[in-house]
mmCIF file with all atom_site columns, C-alpha atoms in Angstrom:
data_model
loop_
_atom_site.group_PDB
_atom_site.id
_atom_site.type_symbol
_atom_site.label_atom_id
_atom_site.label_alt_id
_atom_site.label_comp_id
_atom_site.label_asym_id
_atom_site.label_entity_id
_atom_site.label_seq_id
_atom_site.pdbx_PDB_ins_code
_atom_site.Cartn_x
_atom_site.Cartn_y
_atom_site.Cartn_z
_atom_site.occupancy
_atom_site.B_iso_or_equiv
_atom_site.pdbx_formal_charge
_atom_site.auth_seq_id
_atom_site.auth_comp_id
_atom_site.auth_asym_id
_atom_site.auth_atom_id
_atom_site.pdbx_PDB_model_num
ATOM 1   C CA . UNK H 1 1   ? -75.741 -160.140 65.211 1.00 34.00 ? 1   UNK H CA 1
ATOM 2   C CA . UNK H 1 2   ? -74.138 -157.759 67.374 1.00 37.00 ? 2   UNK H CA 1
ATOM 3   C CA . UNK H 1 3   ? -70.647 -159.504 68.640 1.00 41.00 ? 3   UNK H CA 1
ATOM 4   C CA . UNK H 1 4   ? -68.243 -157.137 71.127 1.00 43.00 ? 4   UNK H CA 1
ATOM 5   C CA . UNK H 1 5   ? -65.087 -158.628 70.690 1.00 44.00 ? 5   UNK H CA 1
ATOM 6   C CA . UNK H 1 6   ? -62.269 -158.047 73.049 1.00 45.00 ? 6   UNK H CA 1
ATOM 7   C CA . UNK H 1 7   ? -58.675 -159.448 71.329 1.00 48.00 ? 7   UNK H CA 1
ATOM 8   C CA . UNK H 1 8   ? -55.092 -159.167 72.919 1.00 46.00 ? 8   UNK H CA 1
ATOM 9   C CA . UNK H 1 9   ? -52.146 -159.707 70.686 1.00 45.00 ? 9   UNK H CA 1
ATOM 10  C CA . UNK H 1 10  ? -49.016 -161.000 72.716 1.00 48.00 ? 10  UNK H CA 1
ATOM 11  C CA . UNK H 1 11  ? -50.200 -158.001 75.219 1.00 52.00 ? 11  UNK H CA 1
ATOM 12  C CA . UNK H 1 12  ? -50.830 -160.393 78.183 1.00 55.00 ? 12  UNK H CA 1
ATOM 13  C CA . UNK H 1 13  ? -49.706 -163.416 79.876 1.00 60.00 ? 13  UNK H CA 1
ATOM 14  C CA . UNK H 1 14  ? -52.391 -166.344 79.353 1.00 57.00 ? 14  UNK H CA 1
ATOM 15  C CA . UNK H 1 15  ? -52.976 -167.307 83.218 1.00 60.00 ? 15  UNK H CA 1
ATOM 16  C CA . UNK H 1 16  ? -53.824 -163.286 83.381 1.00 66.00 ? 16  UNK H CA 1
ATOM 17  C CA . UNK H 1 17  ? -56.068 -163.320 80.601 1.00 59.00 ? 17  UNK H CA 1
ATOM 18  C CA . UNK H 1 18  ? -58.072 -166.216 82.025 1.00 58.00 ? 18  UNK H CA 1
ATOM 19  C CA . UNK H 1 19  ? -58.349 -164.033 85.624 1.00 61.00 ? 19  UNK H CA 1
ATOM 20  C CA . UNK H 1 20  ? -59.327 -160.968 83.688 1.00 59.00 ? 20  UNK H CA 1
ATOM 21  C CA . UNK H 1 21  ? -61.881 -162.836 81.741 1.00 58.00 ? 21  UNK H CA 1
ATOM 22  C CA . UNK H 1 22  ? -63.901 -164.294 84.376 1.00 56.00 ? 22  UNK H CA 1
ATOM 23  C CA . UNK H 1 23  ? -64.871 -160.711 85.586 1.00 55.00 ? 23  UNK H CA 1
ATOM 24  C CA . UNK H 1 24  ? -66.871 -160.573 82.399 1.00 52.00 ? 24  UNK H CA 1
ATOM 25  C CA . UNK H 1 25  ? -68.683 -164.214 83.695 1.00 50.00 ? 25  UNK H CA 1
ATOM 26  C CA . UNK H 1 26  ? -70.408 -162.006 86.642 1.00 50.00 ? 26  UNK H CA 1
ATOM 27  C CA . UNK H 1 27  ? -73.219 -160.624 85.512 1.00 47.00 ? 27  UNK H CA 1
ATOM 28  C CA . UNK H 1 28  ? -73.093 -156.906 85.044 1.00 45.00 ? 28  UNK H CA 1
ATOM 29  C CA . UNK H 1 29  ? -74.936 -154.380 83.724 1.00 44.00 ? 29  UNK H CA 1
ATOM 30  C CA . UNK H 1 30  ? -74.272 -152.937 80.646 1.00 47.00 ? 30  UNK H CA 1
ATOM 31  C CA . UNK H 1 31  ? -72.370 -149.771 82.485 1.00 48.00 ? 31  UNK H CA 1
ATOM 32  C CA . UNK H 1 32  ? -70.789 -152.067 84.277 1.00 47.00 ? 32  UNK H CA 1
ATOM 33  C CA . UNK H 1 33  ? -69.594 -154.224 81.864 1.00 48.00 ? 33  UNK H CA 1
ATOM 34  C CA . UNK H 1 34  ? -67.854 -151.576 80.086 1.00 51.00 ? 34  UNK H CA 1
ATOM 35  C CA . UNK H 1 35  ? -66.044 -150.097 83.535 1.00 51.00 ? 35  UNK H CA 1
ATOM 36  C CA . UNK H 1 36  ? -64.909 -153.438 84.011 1.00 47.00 ? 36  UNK H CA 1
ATOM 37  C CA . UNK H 1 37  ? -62.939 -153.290 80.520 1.00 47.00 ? 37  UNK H CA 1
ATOM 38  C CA . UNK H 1 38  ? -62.019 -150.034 80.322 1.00 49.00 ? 38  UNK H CA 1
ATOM 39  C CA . UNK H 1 39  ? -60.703 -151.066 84.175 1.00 45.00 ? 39  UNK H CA 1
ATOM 40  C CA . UNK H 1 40  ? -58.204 -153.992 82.229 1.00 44.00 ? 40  UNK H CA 1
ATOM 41  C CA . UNK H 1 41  ? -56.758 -151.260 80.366 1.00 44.00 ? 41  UNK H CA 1
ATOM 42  C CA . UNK H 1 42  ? -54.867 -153.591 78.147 1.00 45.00 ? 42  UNK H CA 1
ATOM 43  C CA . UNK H 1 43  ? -57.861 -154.831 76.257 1.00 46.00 ? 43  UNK H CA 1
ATOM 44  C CA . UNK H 1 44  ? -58.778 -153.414 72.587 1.00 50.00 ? 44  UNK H CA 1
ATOM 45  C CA . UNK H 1 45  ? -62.450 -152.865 71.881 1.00 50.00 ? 45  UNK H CA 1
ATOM 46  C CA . UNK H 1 46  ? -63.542 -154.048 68.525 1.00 54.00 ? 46  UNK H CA 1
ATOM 47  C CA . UNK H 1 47  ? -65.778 -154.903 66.198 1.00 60.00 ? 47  UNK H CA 1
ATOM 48  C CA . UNK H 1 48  ? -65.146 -158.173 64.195 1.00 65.00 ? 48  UNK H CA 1
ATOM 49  C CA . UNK H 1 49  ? -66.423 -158.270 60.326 1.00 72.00 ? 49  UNK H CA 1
ATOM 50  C CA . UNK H 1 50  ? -68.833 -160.988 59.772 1.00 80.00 ? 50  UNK H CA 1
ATOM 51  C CA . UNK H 1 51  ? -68.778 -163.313 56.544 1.00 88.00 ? 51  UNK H CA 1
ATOM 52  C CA . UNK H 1 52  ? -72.116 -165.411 56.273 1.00 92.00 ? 52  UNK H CA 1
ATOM 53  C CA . UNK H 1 53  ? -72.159 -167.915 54.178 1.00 94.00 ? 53  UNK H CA 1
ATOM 54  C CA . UNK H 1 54  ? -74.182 -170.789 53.307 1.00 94.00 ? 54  UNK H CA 1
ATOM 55  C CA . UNK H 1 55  ? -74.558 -174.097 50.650 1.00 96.00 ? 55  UNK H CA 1
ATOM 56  C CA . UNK H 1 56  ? -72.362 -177.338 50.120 1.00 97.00 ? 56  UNK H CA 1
ATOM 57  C CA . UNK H 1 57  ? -69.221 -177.722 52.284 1.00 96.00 ? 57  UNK H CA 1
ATOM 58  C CA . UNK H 1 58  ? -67.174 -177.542 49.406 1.00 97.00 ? 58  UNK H CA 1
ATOM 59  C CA . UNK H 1 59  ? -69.629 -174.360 48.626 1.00 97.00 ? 59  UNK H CA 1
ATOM 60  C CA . UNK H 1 60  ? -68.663 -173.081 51.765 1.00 95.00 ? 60  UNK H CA 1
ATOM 61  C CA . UNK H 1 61  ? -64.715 -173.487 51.804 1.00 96.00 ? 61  UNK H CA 1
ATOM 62  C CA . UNK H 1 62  ? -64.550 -171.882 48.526 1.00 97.00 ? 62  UNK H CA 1
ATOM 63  C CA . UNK H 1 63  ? -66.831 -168.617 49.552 1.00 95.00 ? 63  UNK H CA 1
ATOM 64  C CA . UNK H 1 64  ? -64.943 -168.595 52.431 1.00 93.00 ? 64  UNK H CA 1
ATOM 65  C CA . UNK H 1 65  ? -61.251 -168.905 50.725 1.00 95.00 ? 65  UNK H CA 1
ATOM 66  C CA . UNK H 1 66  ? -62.529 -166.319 48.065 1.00 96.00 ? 66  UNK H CA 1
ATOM 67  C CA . UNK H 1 67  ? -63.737 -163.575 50.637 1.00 92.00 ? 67  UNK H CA 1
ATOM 68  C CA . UNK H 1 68  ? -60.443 -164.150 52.737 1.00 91.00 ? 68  UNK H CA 1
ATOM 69  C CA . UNK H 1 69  ? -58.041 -164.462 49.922 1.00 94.00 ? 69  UNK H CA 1
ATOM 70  C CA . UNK H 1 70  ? -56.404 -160.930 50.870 1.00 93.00 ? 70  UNK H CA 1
ATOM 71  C CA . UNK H 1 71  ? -55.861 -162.171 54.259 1.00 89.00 ? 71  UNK H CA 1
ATOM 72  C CA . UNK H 1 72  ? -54.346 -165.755 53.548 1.00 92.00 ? 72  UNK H CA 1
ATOM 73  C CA . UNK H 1 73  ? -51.493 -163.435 50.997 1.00 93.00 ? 73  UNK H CA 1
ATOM 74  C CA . UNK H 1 74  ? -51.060 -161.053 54.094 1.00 92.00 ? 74  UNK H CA 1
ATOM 75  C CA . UNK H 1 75  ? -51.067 -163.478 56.501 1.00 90.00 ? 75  UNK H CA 1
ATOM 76  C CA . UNK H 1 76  ? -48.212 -166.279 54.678 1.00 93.00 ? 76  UNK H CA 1
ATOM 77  C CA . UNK H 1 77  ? -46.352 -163.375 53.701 1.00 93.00 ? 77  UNK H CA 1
ATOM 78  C CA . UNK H 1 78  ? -45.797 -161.889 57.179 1.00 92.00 ? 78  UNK H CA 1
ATOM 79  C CA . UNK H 1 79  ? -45.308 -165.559 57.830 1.00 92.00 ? 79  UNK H CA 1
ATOM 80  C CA . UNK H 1 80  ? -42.989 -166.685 55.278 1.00 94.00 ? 80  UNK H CA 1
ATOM 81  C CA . UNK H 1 81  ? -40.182 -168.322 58.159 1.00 93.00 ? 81  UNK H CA 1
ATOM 82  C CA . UNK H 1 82  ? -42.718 -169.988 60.137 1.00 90.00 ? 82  UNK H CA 1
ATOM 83  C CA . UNK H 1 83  ? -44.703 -171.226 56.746 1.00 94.00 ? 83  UNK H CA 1
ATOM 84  C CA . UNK H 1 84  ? -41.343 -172.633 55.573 1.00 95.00 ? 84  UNK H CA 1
ATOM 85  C CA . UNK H 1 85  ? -40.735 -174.061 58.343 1.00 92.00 ? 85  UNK H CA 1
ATOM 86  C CA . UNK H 1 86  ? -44.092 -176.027 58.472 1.00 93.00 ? 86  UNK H CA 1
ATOM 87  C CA . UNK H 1 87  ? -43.721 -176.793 54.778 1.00 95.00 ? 87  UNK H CA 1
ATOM 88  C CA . UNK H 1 88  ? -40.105 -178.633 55.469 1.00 95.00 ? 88  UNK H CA 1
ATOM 89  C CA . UNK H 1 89  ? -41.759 -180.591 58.591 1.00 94.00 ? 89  UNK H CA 1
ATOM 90  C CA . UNK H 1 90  ? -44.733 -181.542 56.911 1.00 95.00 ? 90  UNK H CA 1
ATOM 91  C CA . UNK H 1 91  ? -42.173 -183.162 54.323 1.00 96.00 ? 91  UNK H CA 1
ATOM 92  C CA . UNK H 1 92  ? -39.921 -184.680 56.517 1.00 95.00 ? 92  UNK H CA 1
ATOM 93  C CA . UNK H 1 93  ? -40.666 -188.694 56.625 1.00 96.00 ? 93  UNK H CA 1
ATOM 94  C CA . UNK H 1 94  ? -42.635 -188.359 60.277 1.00 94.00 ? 94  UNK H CA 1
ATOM 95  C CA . UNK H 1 95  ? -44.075 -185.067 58.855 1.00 95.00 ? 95  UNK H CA 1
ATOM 96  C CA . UNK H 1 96  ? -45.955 -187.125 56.068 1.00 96.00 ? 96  UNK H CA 1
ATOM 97  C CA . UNK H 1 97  ? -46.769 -190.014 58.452 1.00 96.00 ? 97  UNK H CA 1
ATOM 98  C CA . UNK H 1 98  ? -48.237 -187.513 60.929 1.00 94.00 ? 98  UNK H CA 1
ATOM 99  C CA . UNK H 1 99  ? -50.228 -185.915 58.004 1.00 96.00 ? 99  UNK H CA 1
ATOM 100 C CA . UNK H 1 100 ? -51.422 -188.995 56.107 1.00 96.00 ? 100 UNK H CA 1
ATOM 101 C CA . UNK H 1 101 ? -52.567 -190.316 59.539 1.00 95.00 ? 101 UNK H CA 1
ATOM 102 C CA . UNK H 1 102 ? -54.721 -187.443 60.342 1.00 95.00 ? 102 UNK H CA 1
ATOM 103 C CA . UNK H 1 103 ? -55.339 -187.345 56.405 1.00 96.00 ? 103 UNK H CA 1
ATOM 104 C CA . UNK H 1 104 ? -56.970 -190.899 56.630 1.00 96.00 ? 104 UNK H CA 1
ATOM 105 C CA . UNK H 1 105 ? -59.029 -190.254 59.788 1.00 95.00 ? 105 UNK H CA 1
ATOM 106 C CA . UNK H 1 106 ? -60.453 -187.192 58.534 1.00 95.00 ? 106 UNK H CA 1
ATOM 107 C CA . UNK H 1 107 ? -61.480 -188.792 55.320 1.00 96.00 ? 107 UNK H CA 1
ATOM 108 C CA . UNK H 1 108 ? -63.019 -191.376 57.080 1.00 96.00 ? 108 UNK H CA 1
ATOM 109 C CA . UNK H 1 109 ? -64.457 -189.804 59.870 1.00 94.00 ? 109 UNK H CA 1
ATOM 110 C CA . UNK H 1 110 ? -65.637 -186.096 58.850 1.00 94.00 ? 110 UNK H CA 1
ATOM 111 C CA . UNK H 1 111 ? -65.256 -186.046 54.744 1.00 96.00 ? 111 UNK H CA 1
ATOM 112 C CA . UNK H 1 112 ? -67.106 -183.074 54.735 1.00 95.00 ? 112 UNK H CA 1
ATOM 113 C CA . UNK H 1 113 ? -64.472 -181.266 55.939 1.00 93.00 ? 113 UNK H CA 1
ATOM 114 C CA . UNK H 1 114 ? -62.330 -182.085 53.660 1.00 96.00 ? 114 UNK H CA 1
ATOM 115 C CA . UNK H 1 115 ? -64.520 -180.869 50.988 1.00 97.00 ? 115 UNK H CA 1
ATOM 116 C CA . UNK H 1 116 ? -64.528 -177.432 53.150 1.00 96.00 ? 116 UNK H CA 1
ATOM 117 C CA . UNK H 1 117 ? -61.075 -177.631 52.862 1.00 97.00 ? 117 UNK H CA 1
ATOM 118 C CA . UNK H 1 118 ? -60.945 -177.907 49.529 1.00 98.00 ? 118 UNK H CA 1
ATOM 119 C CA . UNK H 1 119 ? -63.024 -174.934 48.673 1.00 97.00 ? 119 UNK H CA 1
ATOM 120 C CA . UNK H 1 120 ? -60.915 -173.083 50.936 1.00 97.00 ? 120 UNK H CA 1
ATOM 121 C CA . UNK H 1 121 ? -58.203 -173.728 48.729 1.00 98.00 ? 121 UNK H CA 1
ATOM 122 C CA . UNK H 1 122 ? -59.732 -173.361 45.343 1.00 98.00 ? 122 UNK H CA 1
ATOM 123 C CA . UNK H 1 123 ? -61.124 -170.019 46.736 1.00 98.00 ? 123 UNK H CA 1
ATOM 124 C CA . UNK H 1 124 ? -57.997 -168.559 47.487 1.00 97.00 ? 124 UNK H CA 1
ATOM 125 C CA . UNK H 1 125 ? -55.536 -170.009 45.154 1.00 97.00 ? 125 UNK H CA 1
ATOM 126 C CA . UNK H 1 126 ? -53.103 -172.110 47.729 1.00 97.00 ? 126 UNK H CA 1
ATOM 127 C CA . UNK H 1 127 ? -52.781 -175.447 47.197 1.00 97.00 ? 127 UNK H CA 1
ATOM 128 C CA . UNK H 1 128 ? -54.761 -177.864 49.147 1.00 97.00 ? 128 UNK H CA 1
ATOM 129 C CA . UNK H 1 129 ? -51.640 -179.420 50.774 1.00 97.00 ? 129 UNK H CA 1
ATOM 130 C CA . UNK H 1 130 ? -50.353 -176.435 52.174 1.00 97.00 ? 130 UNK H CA 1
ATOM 131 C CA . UNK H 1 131 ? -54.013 -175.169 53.463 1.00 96.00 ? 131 UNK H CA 1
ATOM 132 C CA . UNK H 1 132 ? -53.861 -178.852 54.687 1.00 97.00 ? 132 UNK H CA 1
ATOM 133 C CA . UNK H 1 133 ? -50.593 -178.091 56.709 1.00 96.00 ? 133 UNK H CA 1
ATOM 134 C CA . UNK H 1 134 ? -51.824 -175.017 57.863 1.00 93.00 ? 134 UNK H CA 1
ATOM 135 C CA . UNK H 1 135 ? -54.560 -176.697 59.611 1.00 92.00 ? 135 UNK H CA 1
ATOM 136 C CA . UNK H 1 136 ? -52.733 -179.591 61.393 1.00 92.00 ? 136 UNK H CA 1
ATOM 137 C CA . UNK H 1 137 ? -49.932 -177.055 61.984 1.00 89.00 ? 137 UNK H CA 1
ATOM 138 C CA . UNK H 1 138 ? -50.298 -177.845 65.929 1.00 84.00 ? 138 UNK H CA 1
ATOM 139 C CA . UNK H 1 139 ? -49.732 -181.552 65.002 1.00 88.00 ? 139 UNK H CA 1
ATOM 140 C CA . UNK H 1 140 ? -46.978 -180.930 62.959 1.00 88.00 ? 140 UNK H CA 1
ATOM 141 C CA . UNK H 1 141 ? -45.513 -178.609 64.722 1.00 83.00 ? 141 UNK H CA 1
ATOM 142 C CA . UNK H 1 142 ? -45.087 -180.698 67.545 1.00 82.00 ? 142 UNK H CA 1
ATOM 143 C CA . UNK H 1 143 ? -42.788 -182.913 65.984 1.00 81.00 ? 143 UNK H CA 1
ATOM 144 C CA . UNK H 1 144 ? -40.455 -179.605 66.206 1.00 73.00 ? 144 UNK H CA 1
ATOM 145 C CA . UNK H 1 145 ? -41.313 -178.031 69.358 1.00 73.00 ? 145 UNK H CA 1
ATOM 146 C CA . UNK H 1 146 ? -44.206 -177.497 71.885 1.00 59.00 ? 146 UNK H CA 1
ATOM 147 C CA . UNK H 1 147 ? -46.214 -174.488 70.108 1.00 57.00 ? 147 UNK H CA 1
ATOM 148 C CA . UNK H 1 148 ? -48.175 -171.818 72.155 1.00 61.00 ? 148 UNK H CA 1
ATOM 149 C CA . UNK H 1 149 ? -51.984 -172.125 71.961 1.00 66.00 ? 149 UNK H CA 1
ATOM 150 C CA . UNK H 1 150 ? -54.609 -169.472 71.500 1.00 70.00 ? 150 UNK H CA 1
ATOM 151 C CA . UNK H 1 151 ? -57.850 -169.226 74.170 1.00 69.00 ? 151 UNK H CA 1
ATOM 152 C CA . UNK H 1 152 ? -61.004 -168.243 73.506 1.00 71.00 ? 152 UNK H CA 1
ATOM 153 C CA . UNK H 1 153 ? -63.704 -167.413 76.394 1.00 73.00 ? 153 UNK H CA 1
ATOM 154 C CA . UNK H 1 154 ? -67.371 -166.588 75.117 1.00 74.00 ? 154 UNK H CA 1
ATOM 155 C CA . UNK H 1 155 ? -70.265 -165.257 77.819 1.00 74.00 ? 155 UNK H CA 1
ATOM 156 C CA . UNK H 1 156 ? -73.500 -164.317 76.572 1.00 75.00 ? 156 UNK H CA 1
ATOM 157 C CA . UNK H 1 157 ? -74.429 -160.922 78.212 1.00 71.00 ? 157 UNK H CA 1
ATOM 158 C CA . UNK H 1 158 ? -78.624 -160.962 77.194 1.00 74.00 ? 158 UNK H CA 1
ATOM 159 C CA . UNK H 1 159 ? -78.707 -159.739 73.914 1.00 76.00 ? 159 UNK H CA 1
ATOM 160 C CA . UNK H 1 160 ? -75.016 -159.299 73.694 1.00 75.00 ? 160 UNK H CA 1
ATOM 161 C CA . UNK H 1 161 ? -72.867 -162.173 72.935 1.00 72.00 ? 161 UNK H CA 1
ATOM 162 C CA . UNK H 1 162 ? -69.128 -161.157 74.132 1.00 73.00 ? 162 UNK H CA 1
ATOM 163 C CA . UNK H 1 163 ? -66.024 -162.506 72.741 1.00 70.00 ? 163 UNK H CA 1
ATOM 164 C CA . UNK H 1 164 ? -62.636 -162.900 74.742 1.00 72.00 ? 164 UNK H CA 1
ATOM 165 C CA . UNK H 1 165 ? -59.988 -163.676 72.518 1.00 66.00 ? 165 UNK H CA 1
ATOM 166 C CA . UNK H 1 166 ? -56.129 -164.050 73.950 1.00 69.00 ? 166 UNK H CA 1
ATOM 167 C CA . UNK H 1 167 ? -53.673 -164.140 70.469 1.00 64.00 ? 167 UNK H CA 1
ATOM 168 C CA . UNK H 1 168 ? -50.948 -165.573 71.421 1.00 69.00 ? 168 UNK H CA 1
ATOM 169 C CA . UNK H 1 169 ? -49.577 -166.343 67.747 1.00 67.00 ? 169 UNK H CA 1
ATOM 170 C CA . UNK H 1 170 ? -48.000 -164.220 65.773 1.00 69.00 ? 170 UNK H CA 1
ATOM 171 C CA . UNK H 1 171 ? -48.392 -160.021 65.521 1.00 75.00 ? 171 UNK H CA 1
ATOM 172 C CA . UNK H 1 172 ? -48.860 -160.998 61.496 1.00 77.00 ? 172 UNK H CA 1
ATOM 173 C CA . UNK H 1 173 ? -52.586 -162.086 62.568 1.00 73.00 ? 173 UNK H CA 1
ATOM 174 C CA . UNK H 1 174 ? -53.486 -158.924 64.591 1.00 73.00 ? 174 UNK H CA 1
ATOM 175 C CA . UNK H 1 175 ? -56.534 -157.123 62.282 1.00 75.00 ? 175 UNK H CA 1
ATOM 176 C CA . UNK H 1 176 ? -56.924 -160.049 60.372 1.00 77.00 ? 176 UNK H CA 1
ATOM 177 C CA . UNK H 1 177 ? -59.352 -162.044 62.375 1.00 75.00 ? 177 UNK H CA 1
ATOM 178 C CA . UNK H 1 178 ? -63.132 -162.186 61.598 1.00 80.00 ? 178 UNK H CA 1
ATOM 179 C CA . UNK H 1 179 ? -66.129 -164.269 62.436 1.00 80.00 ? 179 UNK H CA 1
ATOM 180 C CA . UNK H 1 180 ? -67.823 -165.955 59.819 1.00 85.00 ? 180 UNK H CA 1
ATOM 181 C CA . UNK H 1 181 ? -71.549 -167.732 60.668 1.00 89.00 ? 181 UNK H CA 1
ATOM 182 C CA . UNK H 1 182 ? -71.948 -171.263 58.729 1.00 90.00 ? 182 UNK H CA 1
ATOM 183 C CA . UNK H 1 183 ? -75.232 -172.184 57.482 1.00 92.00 ? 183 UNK H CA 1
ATOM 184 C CA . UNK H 1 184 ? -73.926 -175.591 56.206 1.00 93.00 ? 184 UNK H CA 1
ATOM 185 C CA . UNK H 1 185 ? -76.060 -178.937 54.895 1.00 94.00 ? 185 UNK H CA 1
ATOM 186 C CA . UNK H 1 186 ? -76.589 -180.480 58.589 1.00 92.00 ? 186 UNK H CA 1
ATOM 187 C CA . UNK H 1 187 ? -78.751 -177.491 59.453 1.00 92.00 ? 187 UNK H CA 1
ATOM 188 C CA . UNK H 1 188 ? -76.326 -176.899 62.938 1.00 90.00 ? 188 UNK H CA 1
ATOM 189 C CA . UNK H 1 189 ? -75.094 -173.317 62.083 1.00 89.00 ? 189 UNK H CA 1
ATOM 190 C CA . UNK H 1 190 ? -72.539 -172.010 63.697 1.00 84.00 ? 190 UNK H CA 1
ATOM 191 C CA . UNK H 1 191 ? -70.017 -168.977 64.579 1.00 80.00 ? 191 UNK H CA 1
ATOM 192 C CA . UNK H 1 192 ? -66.344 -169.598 63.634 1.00 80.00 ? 192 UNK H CA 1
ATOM 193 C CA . UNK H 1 193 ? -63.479 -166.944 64.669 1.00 75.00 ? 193 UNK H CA 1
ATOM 194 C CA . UNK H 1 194 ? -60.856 -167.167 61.624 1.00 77.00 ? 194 UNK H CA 1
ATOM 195 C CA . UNK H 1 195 ? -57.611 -165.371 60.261 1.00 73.00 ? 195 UNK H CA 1
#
């Protein structure tokens, strides 16, 4: 895999990063392509790490959680106000509604996530609740406030398969974001972007 990833943190307003992205839809060549960046001037060039990993969900969480472990300590402890603060929502009485709600679904609906999630936890040490939180922290964090949102923008360029990230979360997250590729039981693999 060779993945050219493009990733502003907090460096540019989200309607702009949307205009400047769809420059990369028009097919260019590849000397063209890379006028076009260096012509954004904003955007940082590089190359994400890639985890690959493969076997039960549960197998997969926990390789996952394991090989990011560093990250996850760097991450909540750059984060400690905002983790808090998730923590204290998530146990507030509509905090544990919202939770046990999406809790139930998820259980019912895609279980095998929930076993990812599980490894996830086991491989890095947190418990499963608060890796739980952490990934229905839009949900909760709703109940507080609106939060900002992230985009994404992928365009495959022949052999070249370019990613167009706009961070808008916290500065905690910039050089800890990687790509890991799923083999998992289904037999759909797939690319994820994670910090």
């Amino acid at each position: 895999y060779y993945i050219r990833a493009i990733t502003l943190v907090n460096q540019m307003k989200r309607r702009d990063f949307f205009k400047y992205s769809l420059l990369l839809t028009i097919p260019f060549q590849k000397e063209g392509l890379h006028a076009a960046v260096d012509q954004l001037g904003k955007l940082k060039n590089r190359h994400f790490k890639i985890l690959e990993v493969e076997g039960s969900y549960k197998e997969i969480g926990y390789k996952t959680g394991k090989f990011f472990r560093k990250n996850f300590e760097s991450i909540l402890a750059g984060r400690k106000e905002w983790f808090n603060k998730l923590v204290r929502i998530s146990e507030t009485q509509e905090g544990k509604n919202r939770s046990e709600q999406l809790l139930k679904q998820t259980r019912r609906y895609f279980p095998q996530f929930l076993a990812e999630l599980e490894g996830v936890s086991e491989g890095t040490g947190i418990p499963f609740n608060h890796i739980w939180d952490m990934s229905i922290k839009s949900e909760l964090l709703v109940l507080d406030k609106e939060p900002t949102g992230c985009s994404t923008i992928s365009c495959n360029s022949g052999n070249k398969l370019w990613l167009l990230h706009n961070e808008d979360g916290h500065m905690t997250y910039n050089g800890q974001m990687f790509l890991v590729k799923v083999n998992p039981p289904s037999g759909i693999s797939y690319l994820s972007m994670v910090y």
